[in-house]
């Protein structure tokens, strides 16, 4: 099998910029855009965030399964990468630049439909993109090289979404025009790196799938029957709800508690990302010392404490909030890294015979759960703000609505992180040495 150069691995890995930006930007800004710019009531805005992701819960595993089965001259994955690239950029731009309509219900319908198309295009690209590095070579060193570049670009994508997007909104003049400008700029960036990644992937040698076994007749049932996979998946989804709740609440905390301009959201998000990136090598070291599951449990506890520390945004000033954001990012780094490290072992525990033949399907189920967590977290924030009396449209808010923001930003996610320790305990009970 032909070697894969660092340049090709780098080019393929650049697609992670789009993958990260496609997830983080709506997670961070879409709820706020709906309520503050388009005047959609918070509970309805939360529903607009939730419904497209419920669709993806079905769509993602389907894409994984179809990409497992595809036979083409370009291999199983590349046609999906190319299709997702063509669909994603225009749908992402439209998400933040809907046409003007007289009633907020019309805006809500347009944005919801755009989000369905956008997140579907993301899935068509992302599921095979995440699956492909495990199939590019029989040489573990080459596979590791491809994965390393892919993961390395995730941090750039996160910074592009969380750090650059709010600045682009401000640079574009704020309001509808600013969000439209941001959407166009990020969609162009994502389209370019997705095209580069697809071109690089077309040069990978095709790896023939192993012949179907008895498991191939109904792989999803066998996979979901794995108690290790099931409890790991539940823990991860619950934690995604908490992480999404914090992200969706962040613009409201920046505006109404810290009284920052729109670009101030980037300051807090960069602080979270800094804690994430700086602590990633520490979590890698802890995994070697404590084992995969032990380190993941420690990271989950760190998420509880880091999220609770965000409640200090009420204290005034910027130093304490920024410090708390860094602490929250430290926990989130382990929470993002360690489940992915445990995932292959958990899948093998219930699907030992399936191998790479069902790799896309397994990835699709995992990505669908991740999106479900993101959607539920965003919807939860919208519903809680609505229940507290938050008024859409960027006007003055009641004291009760303002008082609810630190709870949705910090304490409610902390409680949800704590709840994720229960399925993690079950995971420890059924597979105590998982990932070791």
Short mmCIF file of C-alpha atoms in Angstrom, two decimals, residues 185-409:
data_model
loop_
_atom_site.label_atom_id
_atom_site.label_comp_id
_atom_site.label_asym_id
_atom_site.label_seq_id
_atom_site.Cartn_x
_atom_site.Cartn_y
_atom_site.Cartn_z
CA UNK A 185 -17.10 34.41 5.46
CA UNK A 186 -17.16 31.19 7.49
CA UNK A 187 -19.03 29.29 4.78
CA UNK A 188 -16.35 30.31 2.27
CA UNK A 189 -13.60 29.16 4.65
CA UNK A 190 -15.37 25.87 5.29
CA UNK A 191 -16.02 25.29 1.59
CA UNK A 192 -12.34 25.76 0.76
CA UNK A 193 -10.96 23.41 3.43
CA UNK A 194 -13.64 20.79 2.70
CA UNK A 195 -12.68 20.84 -0.99
CA UNK A 196 -8.98 20.51 -0.09
CA UNK A 197 -9.75 17.63 2.26
CA UNK A 198 -11.86 15.86 -0.37
CA UNK A 199 -9.12 16.22 -2.99
CA UNK A 200 -6.58 14.78 -0.56
CA UNK A 201 -8.87 11.86 0.32
CA UNK A 202 -9.27 10.98 -3.36
CA UNK A 203 -5.56 10.11 -3.36
CA UNK A 204 -5.83 7.60 -0.52
CA UNK A 205 -5.60 3.97 -1.53
CA UNK A 206 -8.96 2.26 -1.29
CA UNK A 207 -9.13 -0.33 1.48
CA UNK A 208 -11.37 -3.22 0.58
CA UNK A 209 -13.89 -4.06 3.30
CA UNK A 210 -13.78 -7.51 4.84
CA UNK A 211 -16.47 -9.89 3.61
CA UNK A 212 -19.80 -9.72 5.46
CA UNK A 213 -20.11 -12.07 8.40
CA UNK A 214 -23.14 -13.15 10.35
CA UNK A 215 -22.95 -9.89 12.23
CA UNK A 216 -23.38 -7.97 8.98
CA UNK A 217 -27.00 -9.06 8.80
CA UNK A 218 -27.97 -6.79 11.71
CA UNK A 219 -24.92 -4.88 12.96
CA UNK A 220 -26.76 -2.03 14.65
CA UNK A 221 -28.66 -4.34 16.98
CA UNK A 222 -25.49 -6.16 17.98
CA UNK A 223 -23.65 -2.89 18.50
CA UNK A 224 -26.37 -1.35 20.66
CA UNK A 225 -26.59 -4.59 22.61
CA UNK A 226 -23.07 -3.91 23.84
CA UNK A 227 -23.45 -2.64 27.37
CA UNK A 228 -20.02 -0.97 27.24
CA UNK A 229 -20.89 0.97 24.09
CA UNK A 230 -24.35 1.84 25.37
CA UNK A 231 -23.21 3.30 28.71
CA UNK A 232 -20.31 5.17 27.11
CA UNK A 233 -22.67 6.64 24.51
CA UNK A 234 -25.22 7.71 27.16
CA UNK A 235 -22.53 9.34 29.30
CA UNK A 236 -21.18 11.26 26.33
CA UNK A 237 -24.60 12.46 25.15
CA UNK A 238 -25.54 13.67 28.64
CA UNK A 239 -22.28 15.60 28.83
CA UNK A 240 -22.89 17.13 25.41
CA UNK A 241 -26.19 18.50 26.75
CA UNK A 242 -24.28 20.27 29.51
CA UNK A 243 -21.56 21.60 27.19
CA UNK A 244 -24.15 22.87 24.72
CA UNK A 245 -26.12 24.56 27.50
CA UNK A 246 -23.02 26.49 28.55
CA UNK A 247 -22.17 27.47 24.97
CA UNK A 248 -25.71 28.59 24.13
CA UNK A 249 -25.87 30.68 27.31
CA UNK A 250 -22.49 32.32 26.80
CA UNK A 251 -23.64 35.24 24.57
CA UNK A 252 -26.43 36.06 27.05
CA UNK A 253 -23.95 35.98 29.96
CA UNK A 254 -21.54 38.24 28.06
CA UNK A 255 -24.24 40.79 27.21
CA UNK A 256 -26.49 40.91 30.27
CA UNK A 257 -24.16 39.92 33.13
CA UNK A 258 -20.73 41.17 32.05
CA UNK A 259 -22.10 43.94 29.76
CA UNK A 260 -19.64 43.16 26.99
CA UNK A 261 -20.01 44.05 23.29
CA UNK A 262 -20.78 41.27 20.85
CA UNK A 263 -17.08 40.66 20.29
CA UNK A 264 -16.71 40.03 24.04
CA UNK A 265 -18.20 36.57 23.48
CA UNK A 266 -14.95 35.70 21.73
CA UNK A 267 -12.95 36.63 24.85
CA UNK A 268 -14.81 34.14 27.03
CA UNK A 269 -14.84 31.43 24.37
CA UNK A 270 -11.11 31.81 23.73
CA UNK A 271 -10.53 31.44 27.49
CA UNK A 272 -12.45 28.15 27.46
CA UNK A 273 -10.54 27.02 24.36
CA UNK A 274 -7.21 28.00 25.94
CA UNK A 275 -7.93 25.79 28.94
CA UNK A 276 -8.91 23.06 26.53
CA UNK A 277 -5.80 23.18 24.34
CA UNK A 278 -3.26 23.70 27.12
CA UNK A 279 -4.57 20.80 29.19
CA UNK A 280 -4.95 18.27 26.35
CA UNK A 281 -1.42 16.81 26.84
CA UNK A 282 -2.15 16.49 30.56
CA UNK A 283 -5.21 14.35 29.86
CA UNK A 284 -3.15 12.20 27.49
CA UNK A 285 -0.66 11.65 30.32
CA UNK A 286 -3.41 10.93 32.84
CA UNK A 287 -4.91 8.38 30.49
CA UNK A 288 -1.59 6.53 30.47
CA UNK A 289 -1.46 6.60 34.27
CA UNK A 290 -5.07 6.00 35.25
CA UNK A 291 -6.35 4.06 32.26
CA UNK A 292 -8.91 5.34 29.79
CA UNK A 293 -11.95 4.92 32.01
CA UNK A 294 -10.27 6.24 35.15
CA UNK A 295 -9.11 9.38 33.36
CA UNK A 296 -12.56 9.88 31.84
CA UNK A 297 -14.21 9.72 35.25
CA UNK A 298 -11.71 12.28 36.57
CA UNK A 299 -12.42 14.55 33.57
CA UNK A 300 -16.15 14.31 34.26
CA UNK A 301 -15.64 15.43 37.85
CA UNK A 302 -13.47 18.28 36.56
CA UNK A 303 -16.35 19.28 34.27
CA UNK A 304 -18.71 19.46 37.25
CA UNK A 305 -16.34 21.71 39.19
CA UNK A 306 -15.33 23.81 36.18
CA UNK A 307 -18.92 24.42 35.14
CA UNK A 308 -19.98 25.35 38.68
CA UNK A 309 -17.10 27.84 38.85
CA UNK A 310 -18.65 29.80 35.96
CA UNK A 311 -21.27 31.06 38.41
CA UNK A 312 -18.70 33.71 39.44
CA UNK A 313 -19.68 35.79 36.40
CA UNK A 314 -21.99 37.59 38.83
CA UNK A 315 -19.03 38.76 40.90
CA UNK A 316 -18.14 41.62 38.56
CA UNK A 317 -14.95 42.35 36.66
CA UNK A 318 -13.35 40.11 34.06
CA UNK A 319 -10.54 38.27 35.83
CA UNK A 320 -12.72 35.80 37.73
CA UNK A 321 -14.95 34.96 34.74
CA UNK A 322 -11.95 34.43 32.47
CA UNK A 323 -10.26 32.22 35.09
CA UNK A 324 -13.46 30.23 35.50
CA UNK A 325 -13.71 29.79 31.72
CA UNK A 326 -10.15 28.44 31.61
CA UNK A 327 -11.02 25.96 34.39
CA UNK A 328 -14.16 24.89 32.55
CA UNK A 329 -12.07 24.36 29.40
CA UNK A 330 -9.69 22.07 31.27
CA UNK A 331 -12.50 19.69 32.18
CA UNK A 332 -14.02 19.88 28.72
CA UNK A 333 -10.68 18.89 27.13
CA UNK A 334 -10.73 15.55 28.92
CA UNK A 335 -14.44 15.13 28.28
CA UNK A 336 -13.90 15.55 24.53
CA UNK A 337 -10.72 13.48 24.19
CA UNK A 338 -11.22 10.48 26.45
CA UNK A 339 -14.60 9.15 25.22
CA UNK A 340 -13.23 9.10 21.67
CA UNK A 341 -10.23 7.14 22.93
CA UNK A 342 -12.59 4.63 24.59
CA UNK A 343 -14.98 4.39 21.64
CA UNK A 344 -13.10 1.78 19.55
CA UNK A 345 -12.77 -0.57 22.52
CA UNK A 346 -16.44 -0.10 23.44
CA UNK A 347 -17.55 -0.84 19.88
CA UNK A 348 -15.35 -3.92 19.70
CA UNK A 349 -16.81 -5.21 22.95
CA UNK A 350 -20.14 -5.78 21.22
CA UNK A 351 -19.06 -6.10 17.59
CA UNK A 352 -15.81 -8.02 17.57
CA UNK A 353 -16.45 -9.52 14.14
CA UNK A 354 -17.65 -6.36 12.41
CA UNK A 355 -14.29 -4.64 11.89
CA UNK A 356 -14.07 -1.77 9.41
CA UNK A 357 -17.01 -3.07 7.40
CA UNK A 358 -19.41 -1.23 9.71
CA UNK A 359 -17.08 1.57 10.76
CA UNK A 360 -19.21 4.22 9.08
CA UNK A 361 -22.38 3.00 10.74
CA UNK A 362 -20.76 2.99 14.16
CA UNK A 363 -19.39 6.50 13.60
CA UNK A 364 -22.83 7.68 12.43
CA UNK A 365 -24.47 6.46 15.63
CA UNK A 366 -21.85 8.25 17.72
CA UNK A 367 -22.12 11.52 15.76
CA UNK A 368 -25.92 11.34 15.95
CA UNK A 369 -25.70 11.13 19.73
CA UNK A 370 -23.30 14.06 19.84
CA UNK A 371 -25.70 16.17 17.77
CA UNK A 372 -28.64 15.11 19.92
CA UNK A 373 -26.78 16.33 23.00
CA UNK A 374 -25.97 19.65 21.33
CA UNK A 375 -29.60 20.10 20.32
CA UNK A 376 -31.04 19.24 23.71
CA UNK A 377 -28.61 21.60 25.43
CA UNK A 378 -29.51 24.51 23.16
CA UNK A 379 -33.23 23.78 23.43
CA UNK A 380 -32.96 23.51 27.21
CA UNK A 381 -31.37 26.97 27.38
CA UNK A 382 -34.12 28.47 25.24
CA UNK A 383 -36.88 26.87 27.30
CA UNK A 384 -35.31 27.91 30.62
CA UNK A 385 -34.83 31.51 29.49
CA UNK A 386 -38.40 31.58 28.19
CA UNK A 387 -39.71 30.23 31.49
CA UNK A 388 -37.75 32.93 33.34
CA UNK A 389 -39.47 35.63 31.27
CA UNK A 390 -36.69 36.49 28.84
CA UNK A 391 -38.03 38.78 26.09
CA UNK A 392 -36.80 38.27 22.52
CA UNK A 393 -35.63 41.16 20.38
CA UNK A 394 -32.72 42.57 22.39
CA UNK A 395 -34.80 44.86 24.62
CA UNK A 396 -34.74 45.41 28.37
CA UNK A 397 -35.09 42.31 30.49
CA UNK A 398 -36.70 41.69 33.86
CA UNK A 399 -34.55 41.03 36.91
CA UNK A 400 -35.83 37.44 36.95
CA UNK A 401 -34.69 36.82 33.39
CA UNK A 402 -31.24 38.26 34.14
CA UNK A 403 -30.96 36.20 37.32
CA UNK A 404 -31.67 33.00 35.36
CA UNK A 405 -28.69 33.44 33.03
CA UNK A 406 -25.91 32.39 35.48
CA UNK A 407 -27.96 29.29 36.25
CA UNK A 408 -28.30 28.27 32.59
CA UNK A 409 -24.64 29.15 32.02
#
